[in-house]
Coordinates of C-alpha atoms and ligand atoms in Angstrom, one line a residue:
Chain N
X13 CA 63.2 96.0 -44.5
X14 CA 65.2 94.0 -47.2
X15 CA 63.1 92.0 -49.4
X16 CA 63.9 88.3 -49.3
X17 CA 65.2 86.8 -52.8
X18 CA 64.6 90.7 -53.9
X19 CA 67.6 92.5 -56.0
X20 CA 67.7 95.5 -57.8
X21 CA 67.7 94.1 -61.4
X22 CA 66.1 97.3 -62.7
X23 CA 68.4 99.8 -60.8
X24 CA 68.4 103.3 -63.0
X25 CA 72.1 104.2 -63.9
X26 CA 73.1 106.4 -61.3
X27 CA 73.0 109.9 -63.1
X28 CA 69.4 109.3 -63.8
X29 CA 68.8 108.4 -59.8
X30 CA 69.5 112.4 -58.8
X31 CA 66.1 113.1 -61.3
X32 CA 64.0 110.3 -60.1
X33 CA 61.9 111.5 -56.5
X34 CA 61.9 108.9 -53.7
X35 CA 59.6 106.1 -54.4
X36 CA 59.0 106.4 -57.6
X37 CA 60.6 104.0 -61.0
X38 CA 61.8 105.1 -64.6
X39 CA 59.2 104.7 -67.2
X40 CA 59.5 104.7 -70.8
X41 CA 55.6 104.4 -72.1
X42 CA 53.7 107.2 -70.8
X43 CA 50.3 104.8 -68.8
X44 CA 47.4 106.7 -68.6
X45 CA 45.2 107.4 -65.3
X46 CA 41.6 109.1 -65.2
X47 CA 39.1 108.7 -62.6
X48 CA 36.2 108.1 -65.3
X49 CA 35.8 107.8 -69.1
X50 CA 37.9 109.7 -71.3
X51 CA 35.6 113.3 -72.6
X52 CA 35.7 114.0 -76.2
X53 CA 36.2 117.5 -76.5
X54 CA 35.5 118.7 -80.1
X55 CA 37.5 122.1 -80.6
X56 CA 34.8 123.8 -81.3
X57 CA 33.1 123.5 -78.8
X58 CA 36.5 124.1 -76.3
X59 CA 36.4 126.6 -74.3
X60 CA 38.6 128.3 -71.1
X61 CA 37.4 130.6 -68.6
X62 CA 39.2 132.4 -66.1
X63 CA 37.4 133.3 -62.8
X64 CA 37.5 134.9 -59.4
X65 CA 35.4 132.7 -57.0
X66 CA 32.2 132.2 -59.1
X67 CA 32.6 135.6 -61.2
X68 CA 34.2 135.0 -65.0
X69 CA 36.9 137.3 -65.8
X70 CA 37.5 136.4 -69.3
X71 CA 36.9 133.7 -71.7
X72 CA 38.5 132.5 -74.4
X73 CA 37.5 130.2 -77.5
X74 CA 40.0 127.6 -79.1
X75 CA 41.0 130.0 -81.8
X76 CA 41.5 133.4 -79.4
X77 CA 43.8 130.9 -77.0
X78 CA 45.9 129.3 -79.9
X79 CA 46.6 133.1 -80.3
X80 CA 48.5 133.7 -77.4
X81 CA 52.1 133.2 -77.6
X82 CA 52.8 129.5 -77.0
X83 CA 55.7 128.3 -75.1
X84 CA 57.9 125.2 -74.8
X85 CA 58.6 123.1 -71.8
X86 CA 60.2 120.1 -71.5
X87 CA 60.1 118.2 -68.1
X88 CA 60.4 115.0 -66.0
X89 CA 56.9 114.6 -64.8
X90 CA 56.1 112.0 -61.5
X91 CA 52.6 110.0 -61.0
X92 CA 51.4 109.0 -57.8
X93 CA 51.3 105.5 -58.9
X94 CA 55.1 105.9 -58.7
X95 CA 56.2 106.2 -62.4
X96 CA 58.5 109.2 -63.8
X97 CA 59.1 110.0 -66.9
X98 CA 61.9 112.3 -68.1
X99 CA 62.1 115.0 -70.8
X100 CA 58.3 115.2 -71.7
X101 CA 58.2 118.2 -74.1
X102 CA 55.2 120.5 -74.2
X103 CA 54.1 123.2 -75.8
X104 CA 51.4 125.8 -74.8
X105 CA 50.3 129.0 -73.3
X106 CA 52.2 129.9 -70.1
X107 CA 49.7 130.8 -66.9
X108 CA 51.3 134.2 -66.8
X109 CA 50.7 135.0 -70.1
X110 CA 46.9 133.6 -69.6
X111 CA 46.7 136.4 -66.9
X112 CA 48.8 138.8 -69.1
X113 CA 45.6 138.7 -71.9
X114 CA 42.9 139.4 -69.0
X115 CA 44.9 142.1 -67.9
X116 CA 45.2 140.8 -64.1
X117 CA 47.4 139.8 -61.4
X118 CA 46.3 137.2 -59.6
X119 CA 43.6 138.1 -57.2
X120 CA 43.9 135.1 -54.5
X121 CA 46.5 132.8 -53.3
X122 CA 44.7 129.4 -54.1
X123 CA 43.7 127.9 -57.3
X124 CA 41.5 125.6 -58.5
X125 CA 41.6 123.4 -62.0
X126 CA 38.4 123.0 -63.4
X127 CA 38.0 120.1 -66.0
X128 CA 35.2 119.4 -68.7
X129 CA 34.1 116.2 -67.1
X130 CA 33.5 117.7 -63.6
X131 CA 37.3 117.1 -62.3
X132 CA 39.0 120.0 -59.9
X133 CA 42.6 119.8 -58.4
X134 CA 44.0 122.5 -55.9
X135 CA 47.4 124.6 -56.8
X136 CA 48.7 127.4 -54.5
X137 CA 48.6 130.2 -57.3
X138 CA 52.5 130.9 -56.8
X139 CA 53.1 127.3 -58.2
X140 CA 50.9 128.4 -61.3
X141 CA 52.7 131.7 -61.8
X142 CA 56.5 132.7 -62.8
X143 CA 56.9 130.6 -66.1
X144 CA 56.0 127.4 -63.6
X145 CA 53.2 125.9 -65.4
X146 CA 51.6 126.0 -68.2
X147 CA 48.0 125.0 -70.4
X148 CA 49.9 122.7 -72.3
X149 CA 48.3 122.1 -76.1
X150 CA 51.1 120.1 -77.7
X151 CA 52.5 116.7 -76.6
X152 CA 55.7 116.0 -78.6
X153 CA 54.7 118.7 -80.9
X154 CA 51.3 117.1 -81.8
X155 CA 47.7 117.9 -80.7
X156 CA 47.0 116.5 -77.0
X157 CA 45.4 113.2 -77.6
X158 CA 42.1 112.8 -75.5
X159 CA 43.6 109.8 -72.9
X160 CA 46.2 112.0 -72.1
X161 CA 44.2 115.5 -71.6
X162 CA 43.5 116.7 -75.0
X163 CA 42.3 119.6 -76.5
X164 CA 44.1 121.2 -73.6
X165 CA 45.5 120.2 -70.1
X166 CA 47.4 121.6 -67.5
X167 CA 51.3 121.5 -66.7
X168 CA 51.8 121.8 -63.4
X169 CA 55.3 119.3 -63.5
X170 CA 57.0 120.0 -60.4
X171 CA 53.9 118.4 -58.5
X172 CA 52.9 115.2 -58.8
X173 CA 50.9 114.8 -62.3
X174 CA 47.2 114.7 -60.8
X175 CA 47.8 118.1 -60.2
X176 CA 48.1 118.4 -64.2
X177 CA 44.4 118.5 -64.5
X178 CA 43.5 117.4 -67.8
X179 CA 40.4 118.4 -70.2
X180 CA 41.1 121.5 -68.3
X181 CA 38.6 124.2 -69.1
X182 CA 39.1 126.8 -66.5
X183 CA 41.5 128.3 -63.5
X184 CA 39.1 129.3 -61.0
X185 CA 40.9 131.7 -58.3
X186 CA 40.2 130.9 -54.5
X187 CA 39.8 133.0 -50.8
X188 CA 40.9 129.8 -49.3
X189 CA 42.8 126.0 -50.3
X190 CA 39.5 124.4 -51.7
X191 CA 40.8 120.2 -51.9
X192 CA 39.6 119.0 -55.4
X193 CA 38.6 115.9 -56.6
X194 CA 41.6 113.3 -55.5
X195 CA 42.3 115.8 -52.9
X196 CA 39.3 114.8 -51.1
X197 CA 39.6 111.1 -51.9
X198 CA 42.8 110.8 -50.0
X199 CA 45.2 112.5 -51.9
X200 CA 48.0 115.4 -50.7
X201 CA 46.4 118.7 -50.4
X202 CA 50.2 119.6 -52.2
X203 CA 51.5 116.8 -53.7
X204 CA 55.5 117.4 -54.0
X205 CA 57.2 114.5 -55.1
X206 CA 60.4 115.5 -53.9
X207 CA 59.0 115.2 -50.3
X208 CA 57.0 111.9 -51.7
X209 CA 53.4 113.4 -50.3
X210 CA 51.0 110.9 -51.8
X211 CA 48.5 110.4 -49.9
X212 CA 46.4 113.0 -47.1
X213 CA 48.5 111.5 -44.0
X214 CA 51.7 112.3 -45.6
X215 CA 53.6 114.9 -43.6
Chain E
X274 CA 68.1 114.3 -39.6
X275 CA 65.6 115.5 -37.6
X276 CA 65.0 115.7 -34.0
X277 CA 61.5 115.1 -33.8
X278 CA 60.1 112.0 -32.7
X279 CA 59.5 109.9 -36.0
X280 CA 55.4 109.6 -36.8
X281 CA 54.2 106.3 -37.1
X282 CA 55.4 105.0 -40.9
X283 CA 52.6 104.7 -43.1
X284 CA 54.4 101.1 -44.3
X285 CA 53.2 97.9 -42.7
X286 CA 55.2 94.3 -42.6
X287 CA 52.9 91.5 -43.4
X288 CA 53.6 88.2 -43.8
X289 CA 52.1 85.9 -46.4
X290 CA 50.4 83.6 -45.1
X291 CA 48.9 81.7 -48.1
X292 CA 49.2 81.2 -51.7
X293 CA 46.4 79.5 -54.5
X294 CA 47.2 79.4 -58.0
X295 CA 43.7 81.1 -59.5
X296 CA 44.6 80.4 -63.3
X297 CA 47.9 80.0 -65.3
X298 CA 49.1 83.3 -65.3
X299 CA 47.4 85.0 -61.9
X300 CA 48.0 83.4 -58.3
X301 CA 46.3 85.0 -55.0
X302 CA 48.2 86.1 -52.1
X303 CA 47.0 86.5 -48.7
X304 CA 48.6 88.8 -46.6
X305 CA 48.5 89.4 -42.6
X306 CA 48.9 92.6 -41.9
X307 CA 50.6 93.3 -38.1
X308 CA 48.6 96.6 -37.8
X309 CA 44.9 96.9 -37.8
X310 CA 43.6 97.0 -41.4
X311 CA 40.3 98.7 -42.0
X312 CA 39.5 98.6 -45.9
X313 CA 36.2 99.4 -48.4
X314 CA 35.9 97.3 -51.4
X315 CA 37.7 98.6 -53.8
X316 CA 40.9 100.0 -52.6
X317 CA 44.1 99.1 -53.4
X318 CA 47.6 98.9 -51.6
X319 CA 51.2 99.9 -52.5
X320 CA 53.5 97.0 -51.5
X321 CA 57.4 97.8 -51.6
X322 CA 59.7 95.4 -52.2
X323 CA 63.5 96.8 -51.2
X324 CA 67.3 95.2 -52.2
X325 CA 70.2 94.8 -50.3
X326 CA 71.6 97.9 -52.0
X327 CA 68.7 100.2 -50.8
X328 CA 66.4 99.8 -54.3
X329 CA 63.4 99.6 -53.8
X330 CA 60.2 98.5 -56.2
X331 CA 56.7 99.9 -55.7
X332 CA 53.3 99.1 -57.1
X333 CA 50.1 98.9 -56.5
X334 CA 47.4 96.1 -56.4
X335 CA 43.8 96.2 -55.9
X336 CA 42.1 94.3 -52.9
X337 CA 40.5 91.2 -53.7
X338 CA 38.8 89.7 -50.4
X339 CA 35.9 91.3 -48.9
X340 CA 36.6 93.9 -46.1
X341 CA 34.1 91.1 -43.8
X342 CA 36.9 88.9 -44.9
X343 CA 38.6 89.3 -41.6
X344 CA 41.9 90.8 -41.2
X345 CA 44.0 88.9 -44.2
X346 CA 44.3 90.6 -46.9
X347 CA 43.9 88.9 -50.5
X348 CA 46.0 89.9 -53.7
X349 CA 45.3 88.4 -57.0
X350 CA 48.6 88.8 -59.1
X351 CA 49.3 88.5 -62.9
X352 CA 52.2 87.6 -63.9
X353 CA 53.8 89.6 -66.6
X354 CA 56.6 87.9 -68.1
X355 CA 59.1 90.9 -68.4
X356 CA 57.9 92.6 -65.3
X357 CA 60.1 93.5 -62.3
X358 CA 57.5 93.0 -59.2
X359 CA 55.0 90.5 -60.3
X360 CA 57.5 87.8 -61.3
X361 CA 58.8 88.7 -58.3
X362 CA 55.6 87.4 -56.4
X363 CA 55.2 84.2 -58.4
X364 CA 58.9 82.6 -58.7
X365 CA 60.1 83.4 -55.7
X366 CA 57.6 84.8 -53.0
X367 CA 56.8 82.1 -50.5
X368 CA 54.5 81.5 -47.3
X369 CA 56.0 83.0 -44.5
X370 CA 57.7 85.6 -46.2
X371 CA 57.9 89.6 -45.2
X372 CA 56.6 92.2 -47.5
X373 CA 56.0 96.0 -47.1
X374 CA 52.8 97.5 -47.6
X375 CA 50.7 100.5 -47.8
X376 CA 46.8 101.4 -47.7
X377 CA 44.5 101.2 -47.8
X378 CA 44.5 103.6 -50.5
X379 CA 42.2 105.3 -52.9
X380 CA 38.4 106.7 -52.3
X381 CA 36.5 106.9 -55.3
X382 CA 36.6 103.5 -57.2
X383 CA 35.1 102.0 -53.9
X384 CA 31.3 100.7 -53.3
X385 CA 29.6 99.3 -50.2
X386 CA 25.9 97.8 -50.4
X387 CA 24.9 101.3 -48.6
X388 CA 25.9 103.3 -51.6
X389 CA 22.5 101.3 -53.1
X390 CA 22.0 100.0 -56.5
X391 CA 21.6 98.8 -59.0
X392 CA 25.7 97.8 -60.3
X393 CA 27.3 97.6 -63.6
X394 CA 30.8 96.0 -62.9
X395 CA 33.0 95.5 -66.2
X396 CA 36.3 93.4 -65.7
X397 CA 39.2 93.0 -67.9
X398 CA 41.5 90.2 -66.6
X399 CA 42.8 91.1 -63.6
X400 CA 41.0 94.2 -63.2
X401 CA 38.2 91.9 -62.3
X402 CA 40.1 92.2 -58.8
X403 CA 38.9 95.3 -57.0
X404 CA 34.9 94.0 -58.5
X405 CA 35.3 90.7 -57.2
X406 CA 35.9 92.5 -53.4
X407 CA 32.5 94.3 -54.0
X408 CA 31.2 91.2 -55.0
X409 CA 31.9 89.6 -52.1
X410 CA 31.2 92.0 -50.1
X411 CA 27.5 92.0 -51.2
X412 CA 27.4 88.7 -50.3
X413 CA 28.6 89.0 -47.0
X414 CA 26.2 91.5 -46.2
X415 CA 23.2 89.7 -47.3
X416 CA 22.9 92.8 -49.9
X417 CA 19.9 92.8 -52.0
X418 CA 21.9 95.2 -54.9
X419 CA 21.4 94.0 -57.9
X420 CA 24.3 93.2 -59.6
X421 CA 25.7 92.2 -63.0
X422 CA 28.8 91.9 -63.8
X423 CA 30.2 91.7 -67.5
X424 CA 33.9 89.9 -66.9
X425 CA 36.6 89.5 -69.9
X426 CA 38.8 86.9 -70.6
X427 CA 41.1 85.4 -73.3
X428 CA 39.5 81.8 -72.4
X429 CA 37.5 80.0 -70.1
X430 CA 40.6 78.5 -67.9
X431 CA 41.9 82.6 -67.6
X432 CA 38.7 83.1 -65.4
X433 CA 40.1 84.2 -62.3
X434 CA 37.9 83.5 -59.6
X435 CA 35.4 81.6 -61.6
X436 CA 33.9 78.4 -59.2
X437 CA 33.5 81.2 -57.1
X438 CA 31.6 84.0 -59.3
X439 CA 29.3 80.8 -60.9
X440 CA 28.6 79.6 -57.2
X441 CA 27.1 83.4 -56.5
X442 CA 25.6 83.6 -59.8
X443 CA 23.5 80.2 -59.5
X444 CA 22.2 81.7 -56.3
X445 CA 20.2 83.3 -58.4
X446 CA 19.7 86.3 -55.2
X447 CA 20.4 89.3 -57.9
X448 CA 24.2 88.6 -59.1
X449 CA 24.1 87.8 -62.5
X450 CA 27.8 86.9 -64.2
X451 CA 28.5 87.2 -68.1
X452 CA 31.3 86.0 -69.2
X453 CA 32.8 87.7 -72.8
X454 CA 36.0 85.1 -74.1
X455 CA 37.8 86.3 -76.7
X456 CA 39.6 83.5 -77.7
X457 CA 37.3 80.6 -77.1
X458 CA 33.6 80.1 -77.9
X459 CA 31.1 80.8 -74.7
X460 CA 30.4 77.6 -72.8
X461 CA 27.3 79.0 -70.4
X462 CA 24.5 80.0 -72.5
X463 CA 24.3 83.7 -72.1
X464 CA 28.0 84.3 -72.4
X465 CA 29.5 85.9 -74.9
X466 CA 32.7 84.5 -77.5
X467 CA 33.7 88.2 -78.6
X468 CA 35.7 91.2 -77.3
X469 CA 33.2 93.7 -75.3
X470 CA 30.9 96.1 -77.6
X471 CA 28.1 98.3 -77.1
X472 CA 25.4 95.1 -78.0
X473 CA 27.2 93.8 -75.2
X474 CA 26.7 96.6 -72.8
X475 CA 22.9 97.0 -73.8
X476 CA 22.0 93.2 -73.7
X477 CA 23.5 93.2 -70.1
X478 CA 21.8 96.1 -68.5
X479 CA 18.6 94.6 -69.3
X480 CA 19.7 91.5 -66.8
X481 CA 19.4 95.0 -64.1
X482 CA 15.6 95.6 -63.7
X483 CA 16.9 99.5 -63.8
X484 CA 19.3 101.6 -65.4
X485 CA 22.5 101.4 -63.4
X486 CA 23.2 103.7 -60.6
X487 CA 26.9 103.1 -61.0
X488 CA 29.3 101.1 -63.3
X489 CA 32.5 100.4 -62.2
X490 CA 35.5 99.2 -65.3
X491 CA 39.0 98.2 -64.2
X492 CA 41.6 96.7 -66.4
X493 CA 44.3 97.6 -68.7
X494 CA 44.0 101.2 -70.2
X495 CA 43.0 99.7 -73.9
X496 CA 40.1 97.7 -71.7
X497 CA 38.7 100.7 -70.0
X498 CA 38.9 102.9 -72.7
X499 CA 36.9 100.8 -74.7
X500 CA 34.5 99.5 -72.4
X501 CA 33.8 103.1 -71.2
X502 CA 32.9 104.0 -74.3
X503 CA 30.5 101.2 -74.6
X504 CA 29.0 101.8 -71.7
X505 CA 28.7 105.9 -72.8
X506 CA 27.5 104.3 -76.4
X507 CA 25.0 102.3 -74.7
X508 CA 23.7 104.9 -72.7
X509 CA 25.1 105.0 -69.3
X510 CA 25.7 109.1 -68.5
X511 CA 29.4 109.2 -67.8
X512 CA 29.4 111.0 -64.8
X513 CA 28.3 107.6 -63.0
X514 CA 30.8 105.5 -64.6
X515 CA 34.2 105.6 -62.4
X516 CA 37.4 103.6 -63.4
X517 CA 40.4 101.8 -62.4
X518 CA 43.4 101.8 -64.8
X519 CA 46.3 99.2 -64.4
X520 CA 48.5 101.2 -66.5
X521 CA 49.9 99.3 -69.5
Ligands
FAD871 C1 45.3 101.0 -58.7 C2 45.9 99.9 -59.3 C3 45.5 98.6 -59.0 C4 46.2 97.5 -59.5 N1 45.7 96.2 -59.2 C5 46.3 95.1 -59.7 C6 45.8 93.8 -59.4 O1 44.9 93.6 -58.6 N2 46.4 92.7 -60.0 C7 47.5 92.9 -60.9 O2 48.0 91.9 -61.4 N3 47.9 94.1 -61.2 C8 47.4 95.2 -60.7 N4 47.8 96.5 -61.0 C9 49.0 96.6 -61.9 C10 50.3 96.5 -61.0 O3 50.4 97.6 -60.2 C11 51.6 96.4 -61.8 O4 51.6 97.4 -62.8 C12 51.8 95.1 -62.5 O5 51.8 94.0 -61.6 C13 53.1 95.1 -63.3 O6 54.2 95.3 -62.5 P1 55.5 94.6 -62.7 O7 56.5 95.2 -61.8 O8 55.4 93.1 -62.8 O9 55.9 95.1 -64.2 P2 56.7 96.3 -64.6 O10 58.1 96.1 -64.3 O11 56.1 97.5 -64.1 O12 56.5 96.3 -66.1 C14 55.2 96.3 -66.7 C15 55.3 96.1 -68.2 O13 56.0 97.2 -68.7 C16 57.2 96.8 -69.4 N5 58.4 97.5 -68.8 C17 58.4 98.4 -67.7 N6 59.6 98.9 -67.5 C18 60.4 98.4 -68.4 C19 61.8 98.5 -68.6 N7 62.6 99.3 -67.9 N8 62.3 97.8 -69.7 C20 61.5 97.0 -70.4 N9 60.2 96.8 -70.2 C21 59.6 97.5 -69.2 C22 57.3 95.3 -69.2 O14 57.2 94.8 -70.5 C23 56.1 94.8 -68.5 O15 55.4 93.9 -69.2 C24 47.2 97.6 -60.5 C25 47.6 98.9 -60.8 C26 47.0 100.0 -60.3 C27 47.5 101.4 -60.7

């Protein structure tokens, strides 16, 4: 349905259009979206825990984490509220090199995000694994700030960036798709941008 | 593309049907939707505005009127100057006019008067929106809640909804309104003339006979970040504080 009196004023040039998913506009800040206040999360008191259902595998404190060999990424990332933003650089520790450390494969098919302030999100553990996603500790080369995740969040960036849990503190594996925090508030139980599922009722 | 019958688009047409200037810079439009539309107070919408060339703009706005209201469906707008959608809706948007829209949308920055009490509400200009719906929707229900709600604004004439909060306030049935102006002095006796600070947050959750059970913030991401805080600094446990962030 054409808008009356509407015209495409802000219309991307066209080699950008091919990076931007359906739905969704160019932006240049970087808006910030949280469900509740924003944790301070001191360092030293940071920690990340990997588990199998309930059962810790390994644990590691800030210091034995920033040890691991840190990777770059640099991606267009895509919030439901229908902003992208291209060539966000990162830089942390990639999942498979998380599971590398604890000496493990992954054990289940499912993931699930645990944050400091109580927050979960659901990844298939195949979109976790093969240099796909990262705990990102860097934002442009400096420290996470806390509105957008720091000490440490997830980088999931082919989904859409709820997914990218932040003040993450754990990657719990899972028998079965457990829905997480949005998830269960009406939120894709995958969240693709490319095939624009938003909300629970999108195919 | 595909062969199988197309599932019902999640995208609505509704046609404005009314439009009120609230205060300079926000203006309310009310919407009827031509599907049913079943809402909780608090949600928010996705309209879409599309060109002749295929671009299209989204965004989302929260939901103003009460979901008692009946079926139209009130946005309160604010116009941002360089914007792309909400100058859209004030210069040229009129009554009778087509839109696209989506929701209701969004389950966790929602409150109905069986969710129980007492409320913190903390507005920041338009984010005063999605509040004023479970305002009103406390008063539709007779709801005995007690409510307080702490509502930012530059100056007294920026109020958006104000005849209408002071009306429910001097009902004096357990809504209580403080106003905070930031760039005027207060003009009712227990407002404030100051931005929004942890005296603030303390002062009004004494006007609640209890400690809140929930506070809901909305506003720009400076606003909520700050009055989160507060509220945390103040003593409100942050795992019953839930907010609502217009972006920029
Ligand atoms: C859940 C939710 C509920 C909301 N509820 C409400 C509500 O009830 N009422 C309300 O008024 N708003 C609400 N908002 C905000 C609303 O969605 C829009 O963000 C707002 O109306 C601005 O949209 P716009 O198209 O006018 O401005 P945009 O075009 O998005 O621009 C916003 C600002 O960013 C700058 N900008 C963006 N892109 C560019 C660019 N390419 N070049 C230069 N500058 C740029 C502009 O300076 C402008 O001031 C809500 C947001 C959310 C997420």
């Amino acid at each position: 349905m054409i808008t009356r009196g509407f015209s495409s004023g802000r219309k991307p040039p066209t080699d950008a259009d091919a990076r931007i998913p359906p739905g969704q506009y160019l932006e240049q800040g970087f808006p910030v979206l949280s469900a509740g206040p924003t944790p301070r999360v001191r360092t030293e008191d940071w920690s990340f825990t990997l588990k199998h259902g309930p059962r810790p595998i390994k644990t590691w404190n800030w210091t034995e984490f920033n040890a691991l060999p840190l990777a770059k990424m640099t991606r267009d990332i895509h919030c439901v509220t229908a902003w992208t933003k291209f060539d966000t650089a990162w830089q942390g520790v990639l999942v498979d090199d998380i599971l590398a450390d604890a000496g493990i494969e992954p054990p289940t098919a499912f993931t699930l995000a645990l944050s400091f302030d109580g927050y979960t999100t659901n990844v298939p553990t195949q979109d976790l694994t093969a240099g796909k996603a990262m705990v990102a500790l860097l934002y442009e080369g400096k420290p996470i700030t806390p509105d957008h995740g720091g000490p440490a969040r997830l980088l999931v960036p082919h989904l859409y960036f709820w997914k990218s849990a932040k003040w993450l503190n754990g990657l719990q594996f899972t028998e079965r798709d457990e829905p997480g925090f949005w998830e269960l508030r009406g939120y894709h139980i995958y969240g693709d941008p490319w095939r624009e599922q938003r909300y629970t009722s999108d195919p | 593309m595909s062969d199988r019958p197309a599932a019902q688009s999640p995208w609505q047409t509704v046609t404005i049907s009314r439009i009120e200037k609230r205060t300079p810079r926000v203006t309310s439009f009310f919407l009827e939707p031509s599907r049913p539309f079943a809402y909780r107070a608090g949600q928010h919408v996705d309209v879409r505005l599309t060109a002749p060339d295929g671009y299209q703009a989204r965004r989302s706005y929260s939901i103003a009127s009460a979901p008692e209201a009946g079926e139209t469906i009130e946005l309160a707008i604010e116009r941002l100057d360089d914007g792309e959608v909400s100058p859209f809706f004030h210069d040229i948007a009129a009554v009778g006019d087509e839109v696209e829209l989506r929701g209701p949308l969004g389950g966790h920055f929602v409150w109905s008067d069986s969710d129980g009490g007492p409320l913190l509400l903390v507005g920041g200009g338009s984010g005063v929106v999605p509040l004023m719906a479970m305002i009103r929707h406390r008063a539709a229900r007779k709801s005995t809640v007690l409510v307080a709600l702490v509502f930012s604004a530059r100056v007294w004439d920026e109020v958006i909804f104000r005849d209408e909060l002071i009306d429910l306030h001097d009902r004096r049935d357990g809504f209580d309104l403080v106003l905070a102006l930031t760039r005027e002095s207060a003009r009712r006796p227990a407002d404030y003339s100051r931005r929004l600070d942890v005296a603030m947050m303390e002062q009004s959750m004494l006007r609640l006979p209890a400690p809140p059970r929930f506070a809901f913030v909305c506003g720009s991401n400076a606003f909520v970040s700050a009055a989160a805080q507060a509220l945390i600094d103040a003593g409100v446990p942050a795992s019953l504080i839930r907010t609502e962030r217009y972006g920029v």
